[in-house]
Amino acid sequence: MDGLDKLTQRIQKLESRLAHIEKRLFDQYPASQSGSTQEKISHAEPTGRGQNKSDSTAVQYEDYGYDLKLAKTDDSLATSKIMAWCAGITFILAAVYFLKLVYDTGWLTPVRQIAIAYLSGIALIVGSFYFDKKDKQYAAYLPAVGLVVLYLTTFVVHLNYGFYTHGPATALVAMTTLLGIWLSRRFNNSVYLIFSEICIYASPFLIHSDNPQLLDLVIYYSAWSLLFSYCSLLDGRRITYLLPMYLAILGFDLIWRGAGGHQWQLAAGYQLVQFVIFAGNTVLFSLYHKSPIEKDTTLAHGLALFIFYGIEYAILAKHIPDLVNYFALGSGVLVWFLYYCASRFYQGKESLSQGAVLVSYYCSWVVVHAVFLSEIPGMWLPWSVLSTPFIYVLLISRLRGNQQAAVPVMLACGGLFLLGYGLLLRDVVLDTDLKTPMPIVALFVYVALLYGMYWFATKREQFASNATLMLYAGHLGFIACLVAWVKEDIYLSAVWAVYGVALLLLALIVKDKTIGKSALIIFTVAALKVILFDLSGANSMVRVLVLLVLSVCLYVGGFLYQSVVNGKLADKN
């Protein structure tokens, strides 16, 4: 009986789990209920022999009646969407070819052609409300096509017929755009906003004015940017403000440069206004919807930031080169301040980690470009980048909670350090025209710093993978110093060998096998250099002395390396 009771309990648990699964499926695929109540089904467990009815357990649960057919409609729904888009495109093509046909053949007067085109667009929009009662999602494609027809008709009438001047054509485009915004709210579909945004920002390219004024374009673009930013807050989709952001920044820049690039103050001010509008709206969107920037939209936001930086920097660098770097740093401070405000007032459950990554990339680039590459003279760059390891250590301690945000800081500091180190090595070894002040002293500072960074990295597990690279970079710098000091190649090889012995002794003292292994490379290079290059150009006495020094160093080095390998020294890489 105990076994039967256990079996009964297991069956009860299975029934409970099935009921839970059915409830989840019903929540995902709710079925249309014809009645006000759902059927209750009782499942009684089988009773064994001698078991009373009072002992029998009955489990009741609701049959949620989810419609499995809905789970199978995904493919058909996708197919219907494709067919709807194809139908819309073919209708637009048919309308264009129809207008061309009647224009070429002269069947209808221009006024009738225009009237037919407008009525066709309006009919598509109005007809969608009939299908809206049957399938709202599918009916939404008709007004989208009608919206495109209205835009194309306005542009064609202005460009080909000349019936509309600049003012009426712009007003009609604006009215069509407002209609598209309303349709987007009516059908809860962002496709209307996308079409409207493209057409409204493209209208200055298609609608020509007899007396174009740059200030009018500034007001026109800025007003629509504000409106679409507000629509994004209501719409809840980031694409609603991302697309206008690109169109407003790039569209104005193309028109301004095409017009000759005059009134640079107005152009720079406009780009700054667009930056403030969309950066501020990004923060408001995250706060209002309690939704941070996600990983799939980080690139779109970051690319817009760098496009703004490139356009604004190019304008200011041409006209106020002495102040451009300060404005660049100001943009970085503004981006950081907006992120700081967002982090202070954000109340969502998800973290703002992607926003921190975006801010880190932008601010890192601003500091690298505006400070190190532009503001600091080239001759002082090797000296200035000596500060980057300390900057990295300072910032990395504040970014421990977000490793992705630390990557831009690492790339910026590491790239600058390598650049300065490479320029200094070229200046010391090749004697170039860089003219770094006190290059040998600077190189010694680099070597000491690299060895210190190696020691620091071996003490911390997160930096251990880069420790060997720092050690060999330090060796390279010290060898470059020896090259600058010792002018005779054959003597230089002997000094390298002595340096290798010193490294082996240091490895034994500090009990570091990685330093001992690095000494082998120096021995190998020194020996090959002597045999292949140095012996042929030296006299007999020098050859004997150098070979004796090299042989002693190699023998002592071999003995020390054997102690390093056989001894229980730590490999700190």
XYZ file of C-alpha atoms in Angstrom:
573
model
C 0.000 0.000 0.000
C 2.892 2.370 0.697
C 4.113 1.935 -2.860
C 0.623 2.623 -4.214
C 0.355 5.796 -2.126
C 3.718 7.012 -3.431
C 2.611 6.283 -6.995
C -0.605 8.220 -6.399
C 1.340 11.206 -5.088
C 3.661 11.196 -8.097
C 0.683 11.135 -10.437
C -0.831 14.063 -8.558
C 2.388 16.056 -9.001
C 2.401 15.270 -12.729
C -1.197 16.449 -13.017
C -0.311 19.661 -11.224
C 2.629 20.280 -13.530
C 0.493 19.659 -16.611
C -2.053 22.149 -15.326
C 0.703 24.725 -14.842
C 2.046 24.124 -18.355
C -1.415 24.512 -19.843
C -1.866 27.772 -17.996
C 1.436 29.108 -19.388
C 0.469 28.054 -22.888
C -2.888 29.725 -22.528
C -1.210 32.950 -21.439
C 0.963 32.820 -24.549
C -1.777 31.701 -26.985
C -5.134 32.785 -25.533
C -8.089 31.214 -27.198
C -11.279 33.032 -28.006
C -13.883 32.000 -25.509
C -17.443 31.700 -26.696
C -18.863 31.461 -23.200
C -18.234 33.413 -20.092
C -16.869 30.452 -18.190
C -14.385 27.729 -18.941
C -15.069 24.099 -18.669
C -13.823 22.416 -15.537
C -12.606 18.881 -15.920
C -12.131 16.583 -13.004
C -9.554 13.872 -13.167
C -9.942 11.127 -10.589
C -7.019 8.959 -9.805
C -7.538 5.156 -10.108
C -8.001 3.463 -6.789
C -6.362 0.208 -5.840
C -7.974 -2.806 -4.337
C -9.403 -2.304 -0.886
C -9.013 1.466 -1.129
C -12.017 3.468 0.093
C -13.576 6.227 -1.954
C -12.682 8.695 0.758
C -9.035 7.788 0.283
C -9.150 8.299 -3.428
C -7.742 11.621 -4.458
C -9.368 13.725 -7.164
C -7.438 16.525 -8.753
C -9.355 19.301 -10.429
C -7.821 21.842 -12.690
C -8.968 24.207 -15.360
C -8.746 23.336 -18.998
C -7.581 26.658 -20.265
C -8.421 25.725 -23.811
C -5.503 27.389 -25.550
C -5.743 27.266 -29.296
C -2.919 25.217 -30.725
C -3.739 26.560 -34.167
C -2.385 29.925 -33.121
C 0.985 28.356 -32.525
C 1.018 27.217 -36.124
C 0.182 30.582 -37.675
C 3.631 32.155 -37.369
C 4.702 31.015 -40.806
C 1.452 32.055 -42.420
C 1.615 35.439 -40.669
C 5.132 36.063 -41.964
C 4.033 35.054 -45.448
C 1.073 37.416 -45.316
C 3.343 40.278 -44.231
C 5.653 39.659 -47.174
C 2.704 39.529 -49.539
C 1.323 42.767 -48.087
C 4.654 44.553 -48.557
C 4.965 43.222 -52.104
C 1.412 44.374 -52.850
C 2.213 47.851 -51.542
C 5.410 48.138 -53.581
C 3.734 46.974 -56.769
C 0.857 49.411 -56.190
C 3.312 52.287 -55.813
C 5.097 51.225 -58.999
C 1.750 50.991 -60.791
C 0.855 54.503 -59.644
C 4.203 55.898 -60.812
C 3.940 54.236 -64.221
C 0.334 55.367 -64.539
C 1.288 58.983 -63.911
C 4.123 58.676 -66.397
C 1.796 57.137 -68.954
C -0.858 59.800 -68.736
C 1.821 62.482 -68.697
C 3.440 61.164 -71.881
C 0.225 60.470 -73.774
C -1.756 63.455 -72.535
C -4.864 61.420 -71.693
C -5.736 63.532 -68.678
C -5.108 67.115 -67.827
C -2.468 67.757 -65.150
C -5.133 68.790 -62.654
C -6.999 65.510 -63.119
C -3.783 63.521 -62.869
C -2.962 65.194 -59.570
C -6.497 64.721 -58.289
C -6.457 60.984 -59.135
C -3.139 60.551 -57.368
C -4.282 62.320 -54.208
C -7.628 60.512 -54.184
C -5.845 57.174 -54.561
C -3.694 57.844 -51.503
C -6.655 59.049 -49.461
C -8.742 56.057 -50.581
C -6.064 53.641 -49.387
C -5.964 55.319 -45.986
C -9.741 55.446 -45.620
C -10.166 51.886 -46.894
C -7.876 50.614 -44.171
C -10.484 51.490 -41.544
C -12.854 48.933 -43.106
C -10.267 46.150 -42.911
C -9.294 47.354 -39.458
C -12.400 45.663 -38.064
C -11.283 42.304 -39.454
C -7.505 42.330 -39.004
C -5.941 45.481 -37.564
C -2.364 44.380 -38.064
C -2.837 43.445 -41.706
C -4.946 46.519 -42.444
C -2.083 48.750 -41.332
C -0.243 48.155 -44.614
C -2.825 50.019 -46.724
C -2.409 53.475 -45.133
C 1.374 53.041 -45.307
C 1.113 52.726 -49.091
C -1.352 55.612 -49.188
C 1.068 57.769 -47.217
C 3.859 57.091 -49.715
C 1.515 57.950 -52.599
C 0.657 61.289 -51.000
C 4.331 62.141 -50.483
C 5.315 61.153 -54.019
C 2.428 63.118 -55.487
C 3.450 66.281 -53.657
C 7.072 65.947 -54.736
C 6.156 65.198 -58.359
C 3.704 68.080 -58.577
C 6.338 70.475 -57.247
C 9.238 69.196 -59.355
C 7.538 68.313 -62.657
C 4.419 70.458 -62.869
C 5.495 73.431 -60.821
C 1.998 73.944 -59.446
C 3.280 74.300 -55.902
C 5.851 76.807 -54.822
C 8.156 76.169 -51.904
C 5.670 77.232 -49.229
C 2.589 75.200 -50.247
C 4.682 72.126 -51.056
C 6.356 72.239 -47.654
C 2.981 72.722 -45.973
C 1.512 69.681 -47.760
C 4.503 67.544 -46.780
C 4.125 68.711 -43.177
C 0.392 67.890 -43.181
C 1.112 64.436 -44.624
C 3.727 63.909 -41.926
C 1.263 64.829 -39.181
C -1.179 62.376 -40.753
C 1.548 59.713 -40.649
C 2.173 60.409 -36.962
C -1.545 60.028 -36.247
C -1.706 56.780 -38.229
C 1.240 55.473 -36.254
C -0.672 56.070 -33.047
C -3.897 54.693 -34.551
C -2.425 51.390 -35.742
C 0.448 51.195 -33.219
C 2.922 50.685 -36.049
C 6.223 52.539 -36.445
C 6.365 52.104 -40.225
C 4.358 55.330 -40.686
C 6.830 57.267 -38.579
C 9.747 55.844 -40.551
C 8.210 56.893 -43.878
C 7.268 60.292 -42.471
C 10.740 60.915 -41.037
C 12.490 60.019 -44.275
C 10.206 62.209 -46.380
C 10.142 65.225 -44.047
C 13.943 65.354 -43.769
C 14.355 64.695 -47.507
C 11.974 67.489 -48.484
C 14.676 70.254 -48.402
C 16.531 68.261 -51.075
C 13.399 67.860 -53.242
C 11.485 71.083 -52.610
C 13.462 74.005 -53.929
C 13.178 77.565 -52.731
C 13.806 80.727 -54.738
C 15.456 82.400 -51.752
C 16.874 79.666 -49.497
C 17.878 80.751 -46.017
C 20.048 78.602 -43.770
C 18.240 79.838 -40.664
C 14.921 78.584 -42.076
C 16.444 75.141 -42.516
C 17.775 75.224 -38.949
C 14.332 76.030 -37.572
C 12.647 73.497 -39.861
C 14.907 70.565 -38.915
C 15.044 71.469 -35.228
C 11.253 71.684 -34.925
C 10.751 68.258 -36.468
C 13.545 66.821 -34.316
C 11.730 68.001 -31.206
C 8.423 66.600 -32.444
C 9.833 63.176 -33.284
C 11.679 63.075 -29.967
C 8.353 63.634 -28.225
C 6.739 60.968 -30.421
C 9.413 58.488 -29.375
C 8.423 58.968 -25.746
C 4.819 58.173 -26.630
C 5.685 55.450 -29.126
C 8.142 53.611 -26.876
C 10.493 52.733 -29.760
C 14.023 54.061 -30.000
C 13.969 53.918 -33.809
C 11.537 56.852 -33.666
C 14.312 59.233 -32.564
C 17.362 57.363 -33.866
C 16.452 57.718 -37.546
C 15.671 61.475 -37.335
C 18.930 61.947 -35.456
C 20.948 60.639 -38.401
C 18.812 62.447 -40.978
C 18.989 65.780 -39.139
C 22.767 65.706 -38.620
C 23.810 64.355 -42.025
C 21.079 66.069 -44.086
C 21.870 69.545 -42.820
C 25.612 69.029 -43.245
C 25.164 67.966 -46.880
C 22.978 70.993 -47.668
C 25.283 73.394 -45.813
C 28.449 72.162 -47.524
C 26.715 72.067 -50.901
C 25.731 75.713 -50.454
C 29.345 76.766 -49.943
C 29.884 76.277 -46.215
C 29.051 79.854 -45.220
C 27.677 80.923 -41.820
C 29.792 78.380 -39.979
C 28.643 79.714 -36.599
C 25.044 78.840 -37.458
C 26.060 75.397 -38.735
C 28.110 74.612 -35.617
C 25.323 75.875 -33.376
C 22.770 73.764 -35.221
C 24.810 70.581 -34.797
C 25.194 71.332 -31.095
C 21.427 71.863 -30.759
C 20.721 68.548 -32.487
C 23.223 66.849 -30.201
C 21.525 68.275 -27.104
C 18.040 67.386 -28.379
C 18.756 63.761 -29.137
C 21.186 63.134 -26.265
C 18.684 64.607 -23.840
C 15.864 62.603 -25.392
C 17.916 59.414 -25.038
C 18.149 60.048 -21.304
C 14.444 60.967 -21.036
C 13.477 57.838 -22.963
C 15.411 55.617 -20.555
C 13.934 57.349 -17.524
C 10.362 57.547 -18.836
C 10.135 53.954 -20.021
C 12.551 52.606 -17.375
C 14.430 50.954 -20.208
C 18.204 51.416 -20.631
C 20.069 51.371 -23.924
C 20.256 47.747 -24.989
C 23.159 45.999 -26.599
C 21.591 45.906 -30.068
C 21.095 49.706 -30.110
C 24.415 50.710 -28.524
C 26.163 50.785 -31.901
C 23.457 53.010 -33.415
C 23.775 55.534 -30.574
C 27.567 55.401 -30.583
C 27.870 55.868 -34.344
C 25.668 58.973 -34.159
C 27.878 60.382 -31.402
C 31.041 59.941 -33.446
C 29.405 61.378 -36.581
C 28.447 64.478 -34.596
C 31.970 64.709 -33.190
C 33.554 64.451 -36.649
C 31.262 67.064 -38.246
C 31.467 69.525 -35.342
C 35.225 69.138 -34.941
C 35.817 69.702 -38.666
C 33.781 72.940 -38.615
C 35.434 74.346 -35.509
C 38.957 73.240 -36.435
C 38.738 75.191 -39.674
C 37.570 78.456 -38.115
C 38.693 78.447 -34.449
C 41.584 75.941 -34.270
C 42.844 77.341 -30.958
C 39.593 76.539 -29.154
C 38.368 73.415 -30.940
C 39.938 70.972 -28.494
C 38.285 72.690 -25.542
C 34.907 72.389 -27.240
C 35.647 68.710 -27.882
C 36.415 68.143 -24.220
C 33.229 70.009 -23.349
C 31.184 67.565 -25.427
C 32.741 64.678 -23.527
C 31.893 66.326 -20.212
C 28.317 66.885 -21.404
C 27.911 63.226 -22.392
C 29.261 62.102 -19.036
C 26.969 64.553 -17.212
C 23.889 63.240 -19.032
C 24.826 59.682 -18.112
C 25.388 60.766 -14.511
C 21.922 62.342 -14.358
C 20.382 59.221 -15.902
C 22.096 56.952 -13.382
C 20.946 59.139 -10.501
C 17.261 59.196 -11.442
C 16.903 55.842 -13.212
C 14.480 53.483 -11.453
C 14.360 50.533 -13.835
C 15.303 46.991 -12.938
C 17.911 46.591 -15.673
C 21.298 48.232 -15.303
C 22.674 51.086 -17.394
C 25.777 49.088 -18.284
C 25.479 49.595 -22.053
C 25.093 53.321 -21.535
C 28.286 53.287 -19.477
C 30.067 51.460 -22.302
C 28.877 54.079 -24.793
C 30.007 56.969 -22.592
C 33.346 55.260 -21.965
C 34.071 54.857 -25.676
C 33.146 58.447 -26.491
C 35.023 60.057 -23.608
C 38.092 57.884 -24.212
C 38.197 58.910 -27.851
C 37.702 62.595 -27.005
C 40.615 62.582 -24.569
C 42.883 60.655 -26.961
C 42.117 62.847 -29.967
C 41.617 66.276 -28.424
C 44.329 66.112 -25.764
C 47.113 63.717 -26.698
C 46.965 63.798 -30.499
C 45.907 67.415 -31.077
C 46.718 69.636 -28.113
C 50.086 68.203 -27.012
C 53.004 68.872 -29.413
C 54.397 65.797 -31.124
C 57.847 66.161 -29.576
C 56.324 65.884 -26.072
C 53.960 62.993 -26.859
C 56.361 60.229 -25.637
C 56.688 62.070 -22.336
C 52.979 62.814 -21.952
C 51.771 59.245 -22.464
C 53.819 58.113 -19.487
C 50.785 59.179 -17.463
C 48.457 56.663 -19.141
C 49.269 53.657 -16.889
C 48.392 55.707 -13.818
C 45.200 56.966 -15.482
C 44.255 53.387 -16.305
C 44.840 52.142 -12.755
C 42.821 55.058 -11.375
C 39.841 54.543 -13.701
C 39.848 50.751 -13.665
C 39.254 50.782 -9.925
C 36.037 52.738 -10.538
C 34.852 50.456 -13.344
C 35.212 47.099 -11.623
C 31.473 46.534 -11.723
C 31.354 46.898 -15.521
C 34.196 45.171 -17.337
C 32.861 46.201 -20.754
C 33.112 49.875 -19.843
C 36.760 49.328 -18.895
C 37.654 48.073 -22.391
C 37.704 51.540 -24.057
C 39.889 52.901 -21.259
C 42.292 49.986 -21.690
C 42.405 50.441 -25.478
C 42.970 54.190 -25.185
C 45.698 53.993 -22.530
C 47.380 50.975 -24.099
C 47.282 52.451 -27.597
C 48.723 55.773 -26.472
C 51.464 54.067 -24.475
C 52.472 51.920 -27.448
C 52.414 54.940 -29.749
C 54.643 57.010 -27.478
C 56.967 54.072 -26.856
C 57.257 53.326 -30.555
C 57.991 56.954 -31.445
C 60.645 57.121 -28.734
C 62.322 53.889 -29.867
C 62.372 55.175 -33.431
C 63.876 58.443 -32.242
C 66.586 56.703 -30.192
C 67.506 53.813 -32.480
C 67.051 55.411 -35.920
C 67.914 58.987 -34.883
C 64.865 60.494 -36.606
C 63.730 64.126 -36.661
C 61.178 63.692 -33.897
C 63.572 65.362 -31.460
C 62.080 64.128 -28.225
C 63.591 66.117 -25.339
C 66.049 63.959 -23.355
C 65.191 60.752 -25.246
C 67.532 58.460 -23.297
C 66.110 59.647 -19.989
C 62.595 59.193 -21.317
C 63.445 55.682 -22.494
C 64.835 54.783 -19.077
C 61.587 56.005 -17.511
C 59.660 53.790 -19.924
C 61.820 50.791 -19.031
C 61.421 51.370 -15.303
C 57.686 51.864 -15.741
C 57.328 48.683 -17.810
C 59.231 46.636 -15.248
C 57.077 48.171 -12.520
C 53.936 47.355 -14.516
C 55.183 43.768 -14.874
C 55.617 43.469 -11.133
C 52.188 45.053 -10.566
C 50.550 42.705 -13.081
C 52.038 39.580 -11.505
C 50.445 40.537 -8.194
C 46.944 40.770 -9.701
C 45.292 37.903 -11.462
C 43.225 40.047 -13.864
C 46.410 41.548 -15.372
C 48.556 38.400 -15.364
C 47.924 37.650 -19.054
C 49.669 40.910 -20.068
C 52.613 40.588 -17.701
C 54.961 38.839 -20.139
C 54.313 41.455 -22.800
C 55.307 44.221 -20.400
C 58.461 42.347 -19.401
C 59.661 41.889 -22.980
C 58.763 45.497 -23.829
C 60.974 46.585 -20.933
C 63.821 44.395 -22.249
C 63.405 45.998 -25.662
C 63.691 49.480 -24.216
C 66.804 48.645 -22.191
C 68.444 47.059 -25.237
C 67.633 50.226 -27.221
C 69.439 52.249 -24.547
C 72.457 49.982 -24.918
C 72.353 50.483 -28.689
C 72.446 54.264 -28.188
C 75.352 54.030 -25.740
C 77.578 51.301 -27.242
C 78.456 52.230 -30.803
C 80.603 49.176 -31.632
C 78.407 46.229 -32.598
C 80.717 43.541 -31.292
C 80.978 45.179 -27.863
C 77.218 45.603 -27.867
C 76.741 41.846 -28.208
C 78.973 41.233 -25.212
C 77.023 43.737 -23.130
C 73.780 41.996 -24.145
C 75.212 38.697 -22.899
C 76.173 40.275 -19.570
C 72.645 41.691 -19.369
C 71.272 38.184 -19.872
C 73.356 36.889 -16.946
C 72.090 39.744 -14.793
C 68.496 38.789 -15.638
C 69.131 35.184 -14.631
C 70.582 36.307 -11.310
C 67.539 38.523 -10.794
C 65.240 35.572 -11.588
C 66.942 33.527 -8.863
C 66.748 36.362 -6.357
C 63.076 37.202 -6.895
C 62.164 33.552 -7.689
C 60.512 34.336 -11.015
C 60.814 31.743 -13.766
C 59.346 34.116 -16.406
C 62.329 36.477 -16.084
C 64.671 33.511 -16.429
C 62.981 32.385 -19.628
C 63.197 35.881 -21.082
C 66.963 35.877 -20.529
C 67.298 32.933 -22.921
C 66.059 35.063 -25.793
C 68.657 37.735 -25.063
C 71.434 35.088 -24.988
C 70.220 33.665 -28.279
C 70.096 37.052 -30.023
C 73.530 38.040 -28.689
C 75.147 34.780 -29.827
C 73.587 34.916 -33.297
C 74.579 38.555 -33.693
C 78.217 37.796 -32.835
C 78.487 34.787 -35.138
C 76.589 36.176 -38.135
C 77.522 39.879 -38.149
C 80.175 41.005 -35.638
C 83.139 38.658 -36.163
C 83.659 39.519 -39.816
C 84.358 43.204 -39.176
C 86.562 43.016 -36.024
C 90.299 42.477 -35.586
C 91.691 39.314 -34.048
C 92.225 40.634 -30.507
C 88.700 42.016 -30.275
C 87.321 38.757 -31.616
C 89.149 36.785 -28.943
C 88.031 39.058 -26.119
C 84.408 39.179 -27.213
C 84.235 35.427 -27.766
C 85.745 34.847 -24.322
C 83.195 37.140 -22.694
C 80.378 35.505 -24.653
C 81.528 31.998 -23.770
C 81.797 32.823 -20.054
C 78.366 34.450 -20.116
C 76.852 31.493 -21.923
C 78.392 28.990 -19.518
C 77.385 30.938 -16.425
C 73.987 31.581 -17.993
C 73.482 27.877 -18.648
C 74.321 27.053 -15.044
C 72.001 29.728 -13.735
C 69.200 28.719 -16.086
C 69.535 25.140 -14.894
C 69.033 26.441 -11.373
C 66.029 28.398 -12.519
C 64.432 25.380 -14.214
C 65.248 22.808 -11.546
C 64.526 25.141 -8.654
C 60.944 25.594 -7.527
C 60.508 29.074 -8.902
C 57.135 30.509 -9.708
C 56.071 31.127 -13.295
C 54.295 34.425 -12.762
C 52.758 34.686 -16.219
